[in-house]
XYZ file of C-alpha atoms in Angstrom:
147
model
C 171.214 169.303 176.608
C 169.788 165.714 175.248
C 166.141 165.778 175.607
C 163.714 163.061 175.125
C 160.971 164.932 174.686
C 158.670 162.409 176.792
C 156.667 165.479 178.533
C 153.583 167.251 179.303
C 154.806 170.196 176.762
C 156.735 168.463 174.518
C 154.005 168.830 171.436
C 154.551 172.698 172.026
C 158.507 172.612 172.118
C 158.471 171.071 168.602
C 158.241 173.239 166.020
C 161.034 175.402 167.291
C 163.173 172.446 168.076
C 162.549 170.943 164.080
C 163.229 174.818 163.217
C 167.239 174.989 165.037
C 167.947 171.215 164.897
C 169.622 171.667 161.434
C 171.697 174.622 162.624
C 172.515 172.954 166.009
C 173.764 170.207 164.461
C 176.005 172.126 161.902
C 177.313 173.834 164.679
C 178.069 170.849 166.640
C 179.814 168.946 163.783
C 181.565 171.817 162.281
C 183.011 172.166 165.897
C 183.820 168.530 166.024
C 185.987 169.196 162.359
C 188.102 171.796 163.914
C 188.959 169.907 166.965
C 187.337 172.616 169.284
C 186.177 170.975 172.266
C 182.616 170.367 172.724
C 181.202 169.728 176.100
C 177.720 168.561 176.286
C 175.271 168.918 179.011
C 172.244 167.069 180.727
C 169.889 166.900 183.613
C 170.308 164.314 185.524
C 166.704 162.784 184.857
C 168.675 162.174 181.109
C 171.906 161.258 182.087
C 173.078 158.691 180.754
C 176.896 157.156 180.397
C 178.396 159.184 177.427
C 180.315 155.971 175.736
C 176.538 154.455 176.581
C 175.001 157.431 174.820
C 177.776 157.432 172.303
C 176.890 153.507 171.155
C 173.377 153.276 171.241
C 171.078 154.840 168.792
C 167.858 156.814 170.024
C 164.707 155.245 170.004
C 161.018 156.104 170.292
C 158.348 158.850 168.484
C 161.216 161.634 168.791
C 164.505 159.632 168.044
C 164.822 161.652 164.640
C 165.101 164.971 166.862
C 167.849 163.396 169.090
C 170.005 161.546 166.653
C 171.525 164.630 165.111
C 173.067 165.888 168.620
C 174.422 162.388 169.422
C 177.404 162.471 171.541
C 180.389 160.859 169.937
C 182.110 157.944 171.919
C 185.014 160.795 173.322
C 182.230 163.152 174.033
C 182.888 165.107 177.311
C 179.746 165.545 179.737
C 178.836 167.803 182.250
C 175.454 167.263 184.119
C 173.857 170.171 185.825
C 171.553 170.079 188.033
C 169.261 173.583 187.107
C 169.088 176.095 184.565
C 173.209 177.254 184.273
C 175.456 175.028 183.362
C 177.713 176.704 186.007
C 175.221 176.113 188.693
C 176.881 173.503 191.420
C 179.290 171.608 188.308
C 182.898 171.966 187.657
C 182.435 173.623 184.550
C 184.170 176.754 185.769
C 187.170 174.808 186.514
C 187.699 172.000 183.778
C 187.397 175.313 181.291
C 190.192 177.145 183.432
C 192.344 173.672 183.647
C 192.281 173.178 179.655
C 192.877 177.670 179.156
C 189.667 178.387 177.533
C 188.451 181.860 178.163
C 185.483 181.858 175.930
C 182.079 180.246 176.127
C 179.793 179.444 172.934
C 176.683 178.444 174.149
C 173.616 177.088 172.122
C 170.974 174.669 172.992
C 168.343 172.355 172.309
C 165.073 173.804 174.212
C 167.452 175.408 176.409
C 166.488 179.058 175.728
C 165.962 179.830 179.548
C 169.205 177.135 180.069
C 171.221 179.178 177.354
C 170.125 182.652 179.341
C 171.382 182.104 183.015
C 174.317 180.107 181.910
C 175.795 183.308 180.014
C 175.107 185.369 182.825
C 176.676 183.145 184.799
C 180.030 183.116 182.239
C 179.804 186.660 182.086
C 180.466 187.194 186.138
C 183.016 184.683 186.023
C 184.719 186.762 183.153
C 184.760 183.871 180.591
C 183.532 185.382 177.022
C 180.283 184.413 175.754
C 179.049 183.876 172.242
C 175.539 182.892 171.902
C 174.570 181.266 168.505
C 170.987 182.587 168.199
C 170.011 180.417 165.294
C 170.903 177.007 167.508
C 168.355 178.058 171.065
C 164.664 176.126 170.832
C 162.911 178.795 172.407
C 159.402 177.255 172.976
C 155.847 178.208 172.223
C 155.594 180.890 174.830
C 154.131 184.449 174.553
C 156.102 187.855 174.796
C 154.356 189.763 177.871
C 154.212 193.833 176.428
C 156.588 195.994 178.733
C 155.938 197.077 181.912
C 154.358 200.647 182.161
């Protein structure tokens, strides 16, 4: 997901976000080299045109944590509406359409985003790889277990 990081919590998200960007990036551009097919994703609060998105550079105090996960002017776009990426788009299909069978999911402050939409691959039976060193995961506290 493209974030702008104009939030409430955005001084919180940061230091994980600086901490993946690098790998993210890799990740995206290595994919990019091989010709794999890289769909990106955004609310719709951030949607924006993708050849739009594709042209025009990022701007304002976070710009440098957006440019490296610019979409590219053929970039494909899906914009979902809550946490999984499954969740009410056509995902599912456009992934069936094109025979791809395996997921590989990774995210920019999309930890909780990154979470539900492999669950939601899993029950659909599409494989899942989750690139742990590309998920922002936030500022928040691990609860102990339950007793």
């Amino acid at each position: 997901m493209r974030n702008s990081y104009e939030h409430e919590d955005a001084e919180l998200l940061l230091p994980s976000v600086r901490k993946v960007l690098p790998h993210l990036a890799s990740l995206i551009a290595r994919a990019r080299q091989s010709e794999t097919e890289v769909r990106q994703c955004q609310l719709p609060a951030l949607a924006v045109a993708p050849r739009r998105a594709a042209r025009h550079r990022p701007s304002g105090p976070r710009a440098d944590l957006v440019e490296p996960v610019r979409p590219v002017e053929n970039s494909l776009f899906v914009i979902k509406a809550r946490h999984s990426i499954f969740y009410e788009t056509p995902l599912e299909y456009l992934l069936s359409h094109h025979g791809i069978d395996t997921t590989v999911l990774c995210g920019h402050v999309t930890k909780q985003c990154v979470h539900y939409s492999a669950l939601d691959a899993h029950i659909r039976h599409i494989g899942v790889t989750v690139v742990e060193d590309a998920i922002s995961t936030g500022p928040w506290r691990r609860l102990p277990p339950c007793a």
